[in-house]
């Protein structure tokens, strides 16, 4: 078989690069293997690559290269096929779209593997017809933002298998994003046997390694080691790796007086000789999708102390057998575990020996067997797969006066019988929810007025049950007039709902915005009256009113609240007058944000004030309210102000106004001018 790995770059250093090379180097013993590196930013890869592996760079970004393409006209245009919510989206472009598509259009690969979310999307769209398409997840489901999961849904549904590095994460994906046509499973990363002798456990060195990033929580490890050195001053801590937290960690080490005990060693490759110098290895991560460094240390004969974080460590370490697991963020637990191993040499050696033995299950030969079995099963299944025709559905959407939505397909339809064509509504928040509605013979799918679609964004797809073809639903016309009557359709005592279709301008696709609130405070008019802001609105839903309404301003971040008593107006109306000076006097940052709530009874939780009962999807761009300018409250005495020549400066001012957030909830801003 010919196996092609698509990777961001193979020329750097990192866990994804290392594990891809480990896998490729074992596979090349029996298969043809290529690594397609989207970018080439240096002449020679930092890792040594087996010469039998073909390396295919697509875009040259080497600074001093005569073929540097950073200023290529297409490199300056945004990517159309790479997910916009992907962390590396800005690095991708029309040029990367074209190069990846062109490479695989001429490829005879049997297996194509994408190694990060955006590249899995490329594999789903550009892999050769008939090739097995596999996505790898080197992070976790919970690591990704909901916006990226929403973009990735269609691509994950189009590939043959999605492979995570821990069973815990695979279970989360299966639960929270069901993918009926995609096999979701876990195969661990592989770590080869070190080419050096294992640690003899005699060096009084504790070793940690990995990116100097916030999720690794090296500050916790340094705090713990400070307490260890108080009783065992002859031990030192070495931390290997590079990253943006290096300056902060260096400052922490200096402030704590640990500069003779804790050393930031920088990146090292290969890392095995450094592990072997130690007697104990430690990881204090907040989360680990797998934990390459854990296995590396264990293969070098070190007992491992690790936080019991999601998901990898608890699948790698058997607590008390080949290492120790401690709670995340617990400094005392790390101290106790370190002292336990420091003070008991026999235990240290016993756990180290067991660690070396148990880590053999991550040998590339063992891991590759799992991949080869998967490849063979998928190749057999793919040979039976009918080719999926190109399908670019476009629809018109109408909100009828009763709230029913009608989506009508326009233009060509897939060759399959229309009876097998259905509308998919997909919401990807914490979990992925899918609702289906059939297209009739007339090409119309109807979402009933009473359909309960949870609050959030729903992406729309057309799917052919006959071929499995699925594509986002493009939009031609959207008639939102029926959404303007949402208030008239409310059921007394029932929840407050509205469903508004709109066009995602970036993609030209149809999207639904759903609002669902058990009790809701619908904002009405906002008026500036002198130095006060008058706010009116209506309380909707099954709420039992007790006493006067209370407006609650809750500052983000610090949790401070301001309250203002208002009046009820008629059956469910309310109005308040908010003095602008009150939140201005409490200003603590250059841009304070106060969320706005109404409390309708002393024993009731306050409900957010917002607008959702009209046809406007994004209120913040439409509703602009007047603002108040106030002098900024000065801090400190006049004497200190004179000493700092503050009185010579122009008078500082602040702006106070109401506005809408991205969720269409009302907020109040206090901003320096």
XYZ file of C-alpha atoms in Angstrom:
673
model
C 0.000 0.000 0.000
C 0.982 3.611 -0.487
C 0.394 5.696 2.634
C 0.454 9.494 2.585
C 0.654 11.633 5.743
C -0.411 15.279 5.390
C 1.303 17.415 8.034
C 1.614 21.152 8.696
C 5.410 20.967 8.582
C 7.840 18.108 9.044
C 10.787 20.490 9.327
C 10.217 21.581 12.934
C 10.072 19.937 16.329
C 6.966 18.828 18.188
C 4.854 15.912 19.307
C 2.830 15.551 16.099
C 5.981 15.549 13.977
C 7.708 13.034 16.232
C 4.808 10.588 16.362
C 4.198 10.875 12.600
C 7.829 9.999 11.949
C 7.714 7.104 14.430
C 4.724 5.668 12.616
C 6.113 6.325 9.122
C 9.495 4.782 9.933
C 7.861 1.536 11.003
C 5.378 1.462 8.102
C 8.100 2.005 5.497
C 9.460 -1.459 6.291
C 6.440 -2.938 4.482
C 4.777 -0.099 2.540
C 5.491 2.916 0.374
C 5.280 5.999 2.599
C 5.295 9.718 1.865
C 5.024 12.720 4.176
C 3.431 15.736 2.512
C 4.587 18.835 4.379
C 2.375 21.822 3.575
C 5.166 24.218 4.562
C 8.942 24.077 4.396
C 10.448 26.751 6.654
C 14.018 25.442 6.930
C 16.467 23.577 4.698
C 16.906 20.413 6.782
C 14.367 18.827 9.168
C 15.339 18.937 12.832
C 14.476 15.248 13.189
C 16.403 12.672 11.184
C 14.091 11.109 8.582
C 14.530 7.631 7.162
C 15.678 8.126 3.531
C 13.143 5.538 2.353
C 10.355 7.980 3.284
C 9.487 10.481 0.547
C 9.166 14.037 1.865
C 7.079 16.335 -0.356
C 7.078 20.032 0.630
C 4.340 22.105 -1.035
C 4.934 25.761 -0.071
C 8.420 27.181 0.459
C 8.590 29.724 3.302
C 12.344 29.578 3.944
C 13.422 33.194 4.604
C 16.577 33.073 2.466
C 15.307 30.757 -0.249
C 15.188 32.097 -3.821
C 11.860 30.249 -4.150
C 10.346 31.763 -0.989
C 6.587 32.048 -1.569
C 5.445 34.170 1.378
C 4.596 36.976 -1.034
C 3.071 34.743 -3.696
C -0.174 36.424 -4.849
C -2.226 33.355 -3.913
C -0.495 33.091 -0.517
C -1.885 36.562 0.235
C -5.461 35.406 -0.443
C -7.457 33.590 2.274
C -8.007 29.845 2.152
C -11.432 28.692 0.994
C -11.165 25.020 2.014
C -9.387 25.293 5.383
C -11.625 25.775 8.472
C -11.750 29.418 9.523
C -11.863 28.542 13.233
C -8.672 26.455 13.047
C -5.821 27.925 15.101
C -3.526 28.080 12.049
C -6.107 29.446 9.603
C -4.186 32.684 8.967
C -1.169 30.686 7.769
C -3.230 28.941 5.102
C -4.280 30.486 1.817
C -5.550 29.965 -1.681
C -2.014 28.784 -2.462
C -2.135 25.987 0.135
C -5.626 25.044 -1.087
C -4.336 24.768 -4.646
C -1.099 22.929 -3.798
C -2.757 20.279 -1.616
C -5.546 19.734 -4.137
C -3.068 19.468 -7.035
C -0.829 17.031 -5.174
C -3.642 14.611 -4.394
C -5.272 15.010 -7.803
C -2.144 13.349 -9.226
C -1.646 10.940 -6.315
C -2.001 7.159 -6.336
C -2.078 6.915 -2.531
C -4.201 4.136 -1.045
C -4.329 5.758 2.416
C -4.309 9.500 3.190
C -3.920 10.636 6.804
C -4.542 14.206 8.038
C -2.711 15.127 11.237
C -4.552 18.242 12.488
C -8.153 19.493 12.096
C -7.565 21.722 9.066
C -5.607 19.021 7.309
C -8.319 16.468 8.057
C -10.652 18.891 6.254
C -8.226 18.925 3.316
C -8.132 15.109 3.290
C -11.934 14.939 3.300
C -12.106 17.277 0.303
C -8.999 16.471 -1.740
C -7.983 12.825 -1.144
C -7.922 10.741 -4.353
C -11.128 8.974 -5.331
C -11.089 5.497 -3.854
C -8.430 6.287 -1.225
C -9.080 5.592 2.437
C -9.390 8.901 4.294
C -8.234 9.010 7.919
C -8.167 11.871 10.399
C -5.944 11.922 13.464
C -6.800 13.846 16.639
C -3.676 14.842 18.527
C -5.559 17.138 20.914
C -9.013 16.374 22.394
C -12.687 17.047 21.711
C -12.871 19.457 24.652
C -9.747 21.314 23.521
C -11.456 22.566 20.368
C -13.848 25.501 20.359
C -17.438 24.790 19.396
C -17.022 26.935 16.264
C -14.269 24.621 14.991
C -16.266 21.500 15.847
C -19.173 22.960 13.873
C -16.941 23.553 10.843
C -15.383 20.105 11.136
C -18.629 18.150 11.374
C -19.126 17.753 7.627
C -15.475 16.797 7.095
C -15.403 14.240 9.906
C -18.615 12.762 8.536
C -16.931 12.405 5.112
C -13.816 10.479 6.184
C -13.571 6.744 6.800
C -11.982 6.757 10.250
C -11.142 9.255 12.978
C -8.330 8.160 15.294
C -7.711 9.673 18.723
C -4.717 8.905 20.926
C -6.705 7.857 24.012
C -9.818 5.761 24.493
C -11.169 8.365 26.915
C -11.181 11.005 24.206
C -12.576 8.590 21.597
C -15.496 7.908 23.940
C -16.148 11.645 24.269
C -16.164 12.081 20.484
C -18.549 9.142 20.058
C -20.872 10.550 22.704
C -20.783 14.228 21.798
C -20.395 14.077 18.014
C -22.062 10.950 16.637
C -20.672 10.124 13.179
C -22.655 7.136 11.878
C -20.585 6.640 8.710
C -17.175 7.299 10.309
C -15.352 4.815 12.505
C -14.132 6.568 15.678
C -11.449 4.697 17.609
C -8.246 5.195 19.567
C -4.718 4.096 18.723
C -1.943 5.387 20.995
C 1.113 7.232 19.788
C 4.235 5.152 19.373
C 7.595 5.698 21.056
C 10.629 3.677 19.896
C 13.022 1.947 22.240
C 15.837 4.344 23.255
C 19.224 3.798 21.676
C 20.960 4.434 24.997
C 21.152 2.559 28.281
C 18.295 3.294 30.694
C 18.665 5.488 33.755
C 20.502 3.879 36.644
C 18.477 5.985 39.095
C 21.530 7.312 40.927
C 21.485 10.913 39.705
C 19.729 13.324 42.066
C 17.894 14.943 39.168
C 14.180 15.359 38.568
C 13.352 15.797 34.864
C 10.353 17.348 33.103
C 9.975 18.011 29.386
C 7.482 19.593 27.015
C 6.432 22.940 25.640
C 6.710 25.810 28.095
C 2.997 26.547 27.806
C 0.274 27.327 30.330
C -1.419 23.923 30.094
C 1.788 22.218 31.278
C 1.536 24.102 34.608
C 5.270 24.227 35.245
C 4.552 26.918 37.838
C 2.923 24.190 39.949
C 5.986 21.975 39.559
C 8.363 24.820 40.517
C 6.277 25.670 43.585
C 6.336 22.019 44.609
C 10.062 21.645 44.038
C 10.725 24.710 46.201
C 9.276 22.795 49.138
C 11.239 19.667 48.208
C 14.545 21.548 48.252
C 13.852 22.738 51.787
C 14.280 19.167 53.031
C 16.304 17.605 50.197
C 18.641 20.417 49.072
C 20.950 18.091 47.123
C 18.299 17.451 44.396
C 17.796 19.608 41.291
C 15.015 20.021 38.740
C 15.638 20.253 34.998
C 12.846 21.407 32.661
C 13.390 20.811 28.928
C 11.511 22.606 26.174
C 10.846 25.982 24.638
C 7.771 28.173 24.595
C 6.190 31.503 25.401
C 6.100 30.882 29.172
C 9.878 30.787 29.486
C 10.251 34.451 30.651
C 7.566 34.042 33.306
C 9.026 30.777 34.575
C 12.494 32.315 34.672
C 11.124 35.210 36.746
C 9.393 32.774 39.096
C 12.639 30.842 39.606
C 14.562 34.051 40.352
C 11.951 35.459 42.748
C 11.831 32.196 44.683
C 15.625 32.011 44.892
C 15.706 28.662 43.063
C 18.285 29.608 40.429
C 20.721 27.002 41.808
C 18.054 24.301 41.989
C 15.731 24.700 38.982
C 17.096 25.008 35.437
C 15.294 25.727 32.163
C 17.329 23.592 29.790
C 15.744 24.623 26.461
C 14.658 22.209 23.699
C 16.695 19.038 23.188
C 16.527 16.504 20.377
C 17.009 13.656 20.880
C 15.637 13.907 24.413
C 16.417 10.334 25.528
C 19.961 11.093 26.810
C 18.480 13.816 29.006
C 15.827 11.533 30.473
C 18.514 8.973 31.267
C 20.381 11.526 33.391
C 17.434 11.722 35.761
C 16.107 9.544 38.549
C 12.474 10.747 38.507
C 10.278 12.233 35.777
C 7.364 14.604 36.434
C 4.416 16.010 34.474
C 2.040 18.545 36.039
C -0.147 19.180 32.976
C -3.707 20.450 33.182
C -4.641 18.140 30.303
C -2.825 15.684 28.047
C -4.429 14.138 24.988
C -1.777 11.403 25.210
C 1.504 12.191 26.936
C 4.479 11.440 24.695
C 6.916 12.625 27.348
C 5.460 10.180 29.858
C 6.153 7.219 27.600
C 9.595 8.560 26.603
C 10.615 8.828 30.258
C 9.212 5.408 31.101
C 11.041 3.810 28.158
C 14.226 5.287 29.641
C 13.519 3.513 32.956
C 12.257 6.476 34.992
C 9.345 6.248 37.418
C 6.797 8.851 36.330
C 4.847 11.219 38.542
C 1.929 12.715 36.595
C -1.253 14.602 37.213
C -4.317 12.419 36.694
C -5.610 14.692 33.925
C -7.730 13.924 30.872
C -6.987 11.642 29.124
C -3.634 10.047 28.436
C -1.837 9.705 31.798
C -4.399 7.413 33.412
C -4.241 5.138 30.352
C -0.426 5.074 30.435
C 0.424 4.899 34.149
C -0.740 2.266 36.626
C -0.719 4.175 39.893
C 1.692 2.633 42.372
C 2.913 0.058 39.846
C 4.972 1.955 37.256
C 4.431 5.510 38.442
C 2.327 7.781 40.629
C -0.787 9.798 39.743
C -1.628 12.998 41.621
C -4.560 15.447 41.407
C -4.301 18.299 38.900
C -2.935 21.520 40.376
C -2.265 20.014 43.831
C 1.156 21.301 44.914
C 1.175 19.316 48.157
C 0.407 16.064 46.323
C 3.328 16.680 43.938
C 5.619 17.397 46.916
C 4.516 14.216 48.696
C 5.011 12.082 45.560
C 8.479 13.517 44.911
C 9.614 12.971 48.491
C 8.166 9.462 48.472
C 10.381 8.489 45.530
C 13.392 10.534 46.624
C 13.414 8.914 50.063
C 12.779 5.338 48.912
C 15.448 4.234 46.456
C 14.106 0.684 46.285
C 10.631 1.931 45.342
C 12.151 4.288 42.805
C 14.072 1.480 41.131
C 11.109 -0.921 41.261
C 8.736 1.574 39.637
C 11.387 2.509 37.074
C 11.883 -1.104 36.039
C 8.126 -1.651 35.796
C 7.757 1.573 33.793
C 10.308 0.436 31.251
C 8.537 -2.902 30.843
C 4.964 -1.550 30.610
C 5.975 1.133 28.099
C 6.936 -1.575 25.590
C 3.265 -1.667 24.538
C 3.864 1.692 22.835
C 6.669 0.339 20.654
C 6.118 1.361 16.996
C 5.859 -2.288 15.936
C 2.936 -2.800 18.319
C 1.165 0.419 17.369
C 1.672 -0.112 13.627
C -0.077 -3.497 13.857
C -3.197 -1.643 15.006
C -2.912 0.830 12.144
C -2.298 -1.898 9.554
C -5.348 -3.811 10.737
C -7.384 -0.614 10.415
C -5.972 0.076 6.935
C -6.836 -3.416 5.699
C -10.397 -3.242 7.036
C -10.998 0.203 5.529
C -9.453 -0.664 2.158
C -11.817 -3.646 1.921
C -14.798 -1.473 2.862
C -13.783 1.319 0.496
C -13.627 -1.070 -2.454
C -17.369 -1.584 -1.994
C -18.072 2.139 -1.709
C -19.919 3.811 -4.569
C -18.383 7.038 -5.789
C -20.102 10.084 -4.326
C -20.995 12.616 -7.016
C -20.269 16.296 -6.592
C -23.235 17.941 -4.950
C -23.545 21.689 -4.348
C -27.110 22.211 -3.085
C -28.633 25.683 -3.005
C -31.923 26.607 -1.374
C -34.462 29.347 -0.758
C -35.752 29.744 2.797
C -39.033 31.307 3.923
C -40.243 31.960 7.480
C -43.997 31.674 7.317
C -46.312 33.785 9.473
C -46.944 30.879 11.867
C -43.193 30.355 12.380
C -42.835 27.365 10.086
C -39.657 27.285 7.952
C -39.757 26.066 4.360
C -36.460 25.304 2.566
C -36.778 24.786 -1.168
C -33.940 23.322 -3.239
C -33.172 25.259 -6.399
C -30.914 24.171 -9.244
C -29.600 20.642 -9.894
C -30.160 17.823 -7.424
C -28.184 14.582 -7.008
C -29.092 11.742 -9.315
C -30.482 9.739 -6.380
C -34.222 9.453 -5.873
C -35.514 12.622 -4.202
C -37.226 10.464 -1.600
C -33.768 9.733 -0.202
C -32.781 13.388 0.074
C -33.000 15.005 3.489
C -32.238 18.250 5.253
C -29.774 17.944 8.149
C -29.789 20.576 10.890
C -26.617 20.298 12.964
C -25.801 22.147 16.182
C -22.319 21.646 17.601
C -21.990 23.114 21.069
C -20.929 20.902 23.988
C -22.423 17.964 22.103
C -23.432 17.603 18.471
C -27.167 17.425 17.888
C -28.544 16.392 14.501
C -32.140 16.792 13.351
C -33.372 15.592 9.964
C -36.300 16.665 7.792
C -37.101 14.994 4.437
C -37.213 16.854 1.152
C -40.416 16.054 -0.692
C -40.817 15.383 -4.393
C -41.245 19.135 -4.832
C -37.795 19.736 -3.304
C -39.243 21.347 -0.166
C -38.242 20.476 3.399
C -40.321 21.879 6.239
C -39.294 22.628 9.812
C -42.590 22.801 11.747
C -43.397 25.920 13.762
C -43.406 23.971 17.028
C -40.113 22.159 16.388
C -37.867 22.422 19.405
C -34.389 23.323 18.183
C -32.116 24.143 21.103
C -30.562 27.584 21.480
C -27.553 28.227 19.290
C -26.439 28.090 15.668
C -27.687 25.291 13.426
C -25.730 24.551 10.257
C -27.757 23.178 7.345
C -26.764 20.337 5.027
C -28.464 18.410 2.245
C -27.721 14.672 2.350
C -28.474 11.945 -0.164
C -29.354 8.754 1.668
C -28.665 6.756 -1.509
C -25.061 7.893 -2.069
C -24.041 9.273 1.305
C -23.216 12.585 -0.346
C -23.536 15.498 2.060
C -22.882 19.197 1.536
C -23.611 22.486 3.211
C -26.738 24.128 1.911
C -25.970 27.239 -0.073
C -28.433 30.115 0.002
C -30.119 32.036 -2.808
C -32.941 33.910 -1.067
C -33.955 34.192 2.588
C -37.374 35.637 3.451
C -37.340 36.429 7.193
C -40.619 38.358 7.419
C -42.340 35.687 9.479
C -39.702 36.050 12.204
C -40.883 39.618 12.820
C -44.082 38.215 14.375
C -42.401 35.926 16.901
C -43.900 37.812 19.861
C -47.427 37.195 18.539
C -46.822 33.428 18.465
C -45.757 33.015 22.098
C -47.763 30.467 24.044
C -48.933 31.831 27.430
C -46.928 30.181 30.193
C -44.595 28.521 27.698
C -40.926 29.119 26.892
C -39.814 32.017 24.696
C -38.615 30.870 21.266
C -37.598 32.285 17.922
C -35.917 30.716 14.899
C -34.325 33.021 12.323
C -32.593 31.862 9.115
C -29.763 33.931 7.664
C -26.840 33.708 5.257
C -23.295 33.124 6.478
C -21.695 35.784 4.297
C -18.223 34.251 4.456
C -19.421 30.946 2.972
C -22.714 31.854 1.342
C -24.455 29.053 3.265
C -27.769 28.945 5.083
C -27.684 28.973 8.904
C -30.406 29.017 11.565
C -30.144 31.039 14.774
C -32.354 29.603 17.486
C -33.256 31.274 20.775
C -34.903 29.344 23.599
C -35.388 30.858 27.069
C -37.674 29.515 29.835
C -38.103 33.090 31.095
C -36.901 36.048 29.099
C -36.653 39.822 29.560
C -37.158 41.283 26.081
C -35.546 44.700 25.770
C -37.685 47.485 24.366
C -36.672 51.115 24.073
C -33.391 52.525 25.378
C -33.379 56.325 25.805
C -30.896 58.801 27.201
C -32.576 61.189 29.651
C -30.022 63.666 30.976
C -27.362 61.614 32.728
C -29.618 58.589 33.095
C -30.431 55.752 30.697
C -34.090 54.765 30.574
C -34.689 51.107 29.735
C -38.073 49.525 29.073
C -39.078 46.019 28.106
C -41.299 43.007 28.752
C -40.978 39.978 31.006
C -42.045 36.862 29.088
C -42.535 33.219 30.036
C -43.846 31.442 33.165
C -42.595 33.929 35.782
C -44.401 34.727 39.055
C -43.823 38.395 39.835
C -43.316 39.420 43.475
C -42.650 43.067 44.332
C -41.006 45.704 42.166
C -38.631 44.699 39.357
C -34.922 45.078 40.058
C -32.330 45.763 37.356
C -29.044 43.993 38.097
C -25.749 45.089 36.532
C -23.114 42.383 36.990
C -19.536 43.270 36.102
C -17.630 40.614 34.198
C -14.509 39.230 35.805
C -14.829 40.649 39.300
C -18.424 39.677 40.044
C -19.464 43.064 41.494
C -23.181 43.952 41.243
C -25.190 47.166 41.097
C -28.971 47.099 41.530
C -31.689 49.608 40.627
C -35.358 49.298 41.515
C -37.826 49.974 38.714
C -41.528 49.764 38.077
C -43.895 47.353 36.402
C -45.844 48.735 33.481
C -49.113 46.934 32.734
C -49.272 43.139 32.801
C -45.635 42.310 32.040
C -43.843 45.532 31.094
C -40.987 47.040 33.090
C -38.964 50.222 33.027
C -35.863 51.454 34.814
C -33.727 54.572 35.032
C -30.004 53.855 35.377
C -27.729 56.714 36.516
C -24.631 56.575 34.320
C -22.445 57.799 37.159
C -23.047 54.617 39.198
C -21.147 52.130 36.985
C -18.643 54.859 36.039
C -17.780 55.329 39.719
C -17.019 51.590 39.999
C -14.670 51.500 36.969
C -11.629 49.276 37.501
C -10.346 48.719 33.939
C -10.101 50.781 30.763
C -13.056 48.792 29.382
C -15.550 47.527 31.957
C -18.418 45.340 30.747
C -21.573 44.942 32.838
C -24.140 42.283 31.909
C -27.768 43.325 32.380
C -30.405 41.251 34.224
C -33.913 41.680 35.633
C -34.902 40.113 38.959
C -38.687 39.754 39.068
C -38.922 38.198 42.546
C -36.573 38.157 45.528
C -36.291 34.358 45.445
C -35.846 34.109 41.647
C -32.632 34.009 39.664
C -32.265 37.170 37.565
C -32.801 36.709 33.822
C -30.731 38.339 31.109
C -32.137 41.272 29.189
C -31.847 40.974 25.421
C -33.639 41.059 22.084
C -34.630 37.875 20.295
C -38.167 38.351 19.016
C -37.484 39.917 15.639
C -35.759 39.160 12.340
C -32.373 40.727 13.182
C -29.792 38.014 13.820
C -26.942 40.218 15.069
C -28.330 43.134 17.066
C -24.987 44.652 18.013
C -24.419 45.757 14.427
C -27.875 47.313 14.087
C -29.020 48.822 17.392
C -26.829 51.767 18.334
C -27.780 53.726 21.447
C -26.697 57.202 22.610
C -23.818 57.496 25.008
C -22.941 59.626 28.003
C -19.538 61.239 28.558
C -18.491 61.645 32.188
C -15.278 62.830 33.863
C -13.147 59.903 34.964
C -13.124 59.326 38.707
C -9.698 60.184 40.090
C -7.952 57.936 42.569
C -5.667 59.138 45.333
C -5.222 62.548 46.935
C -4.833 65.922 45.291
C -1.311 66.132 46.728
C -0.245 62.974 44.864
C -1.936 64.271 41.721
C -0.002 67.541 41.921
C 3.226 65.631 42.539
C 2.667 63.695 39.344
C 1.613 66.806 37.393
C -1.718 65.145 36.699
C -3.494 68.523 36.744
C -1.464 69.627 33.724
C -2.866 66.816 31.637
C -6.143 67.009 29.726
C -9.101 65.937 31.829
C -9.715 62.207 31.445
C -13.205 61.062 30.506
C -15.199 57.861 30.218
C -18.002 56.793 27.891
C -21.062 55.000 29.261
C -23.614 53.311 26.989
C -25.800 50.272 26.425
C -25.057 47.877 23.567
C -25.776 44.304 22.475
C -23.341 41.407 22.725
C -22.778 38.674 20.128
C -25.493 36.599 21.850
C -27.976 39.524 21.506
C -27.990 40.122 25.258
C -27.824 43.668 26.580
C -24.637 44.936 28.206
C -23.385 48.253 29.574
C -19.882 49.496 28.754
C -17.709 51.941 30.679
C -14.767 52.798 28.422
C -11.890 55.254 28.744
C -11.738 57.956 26.070
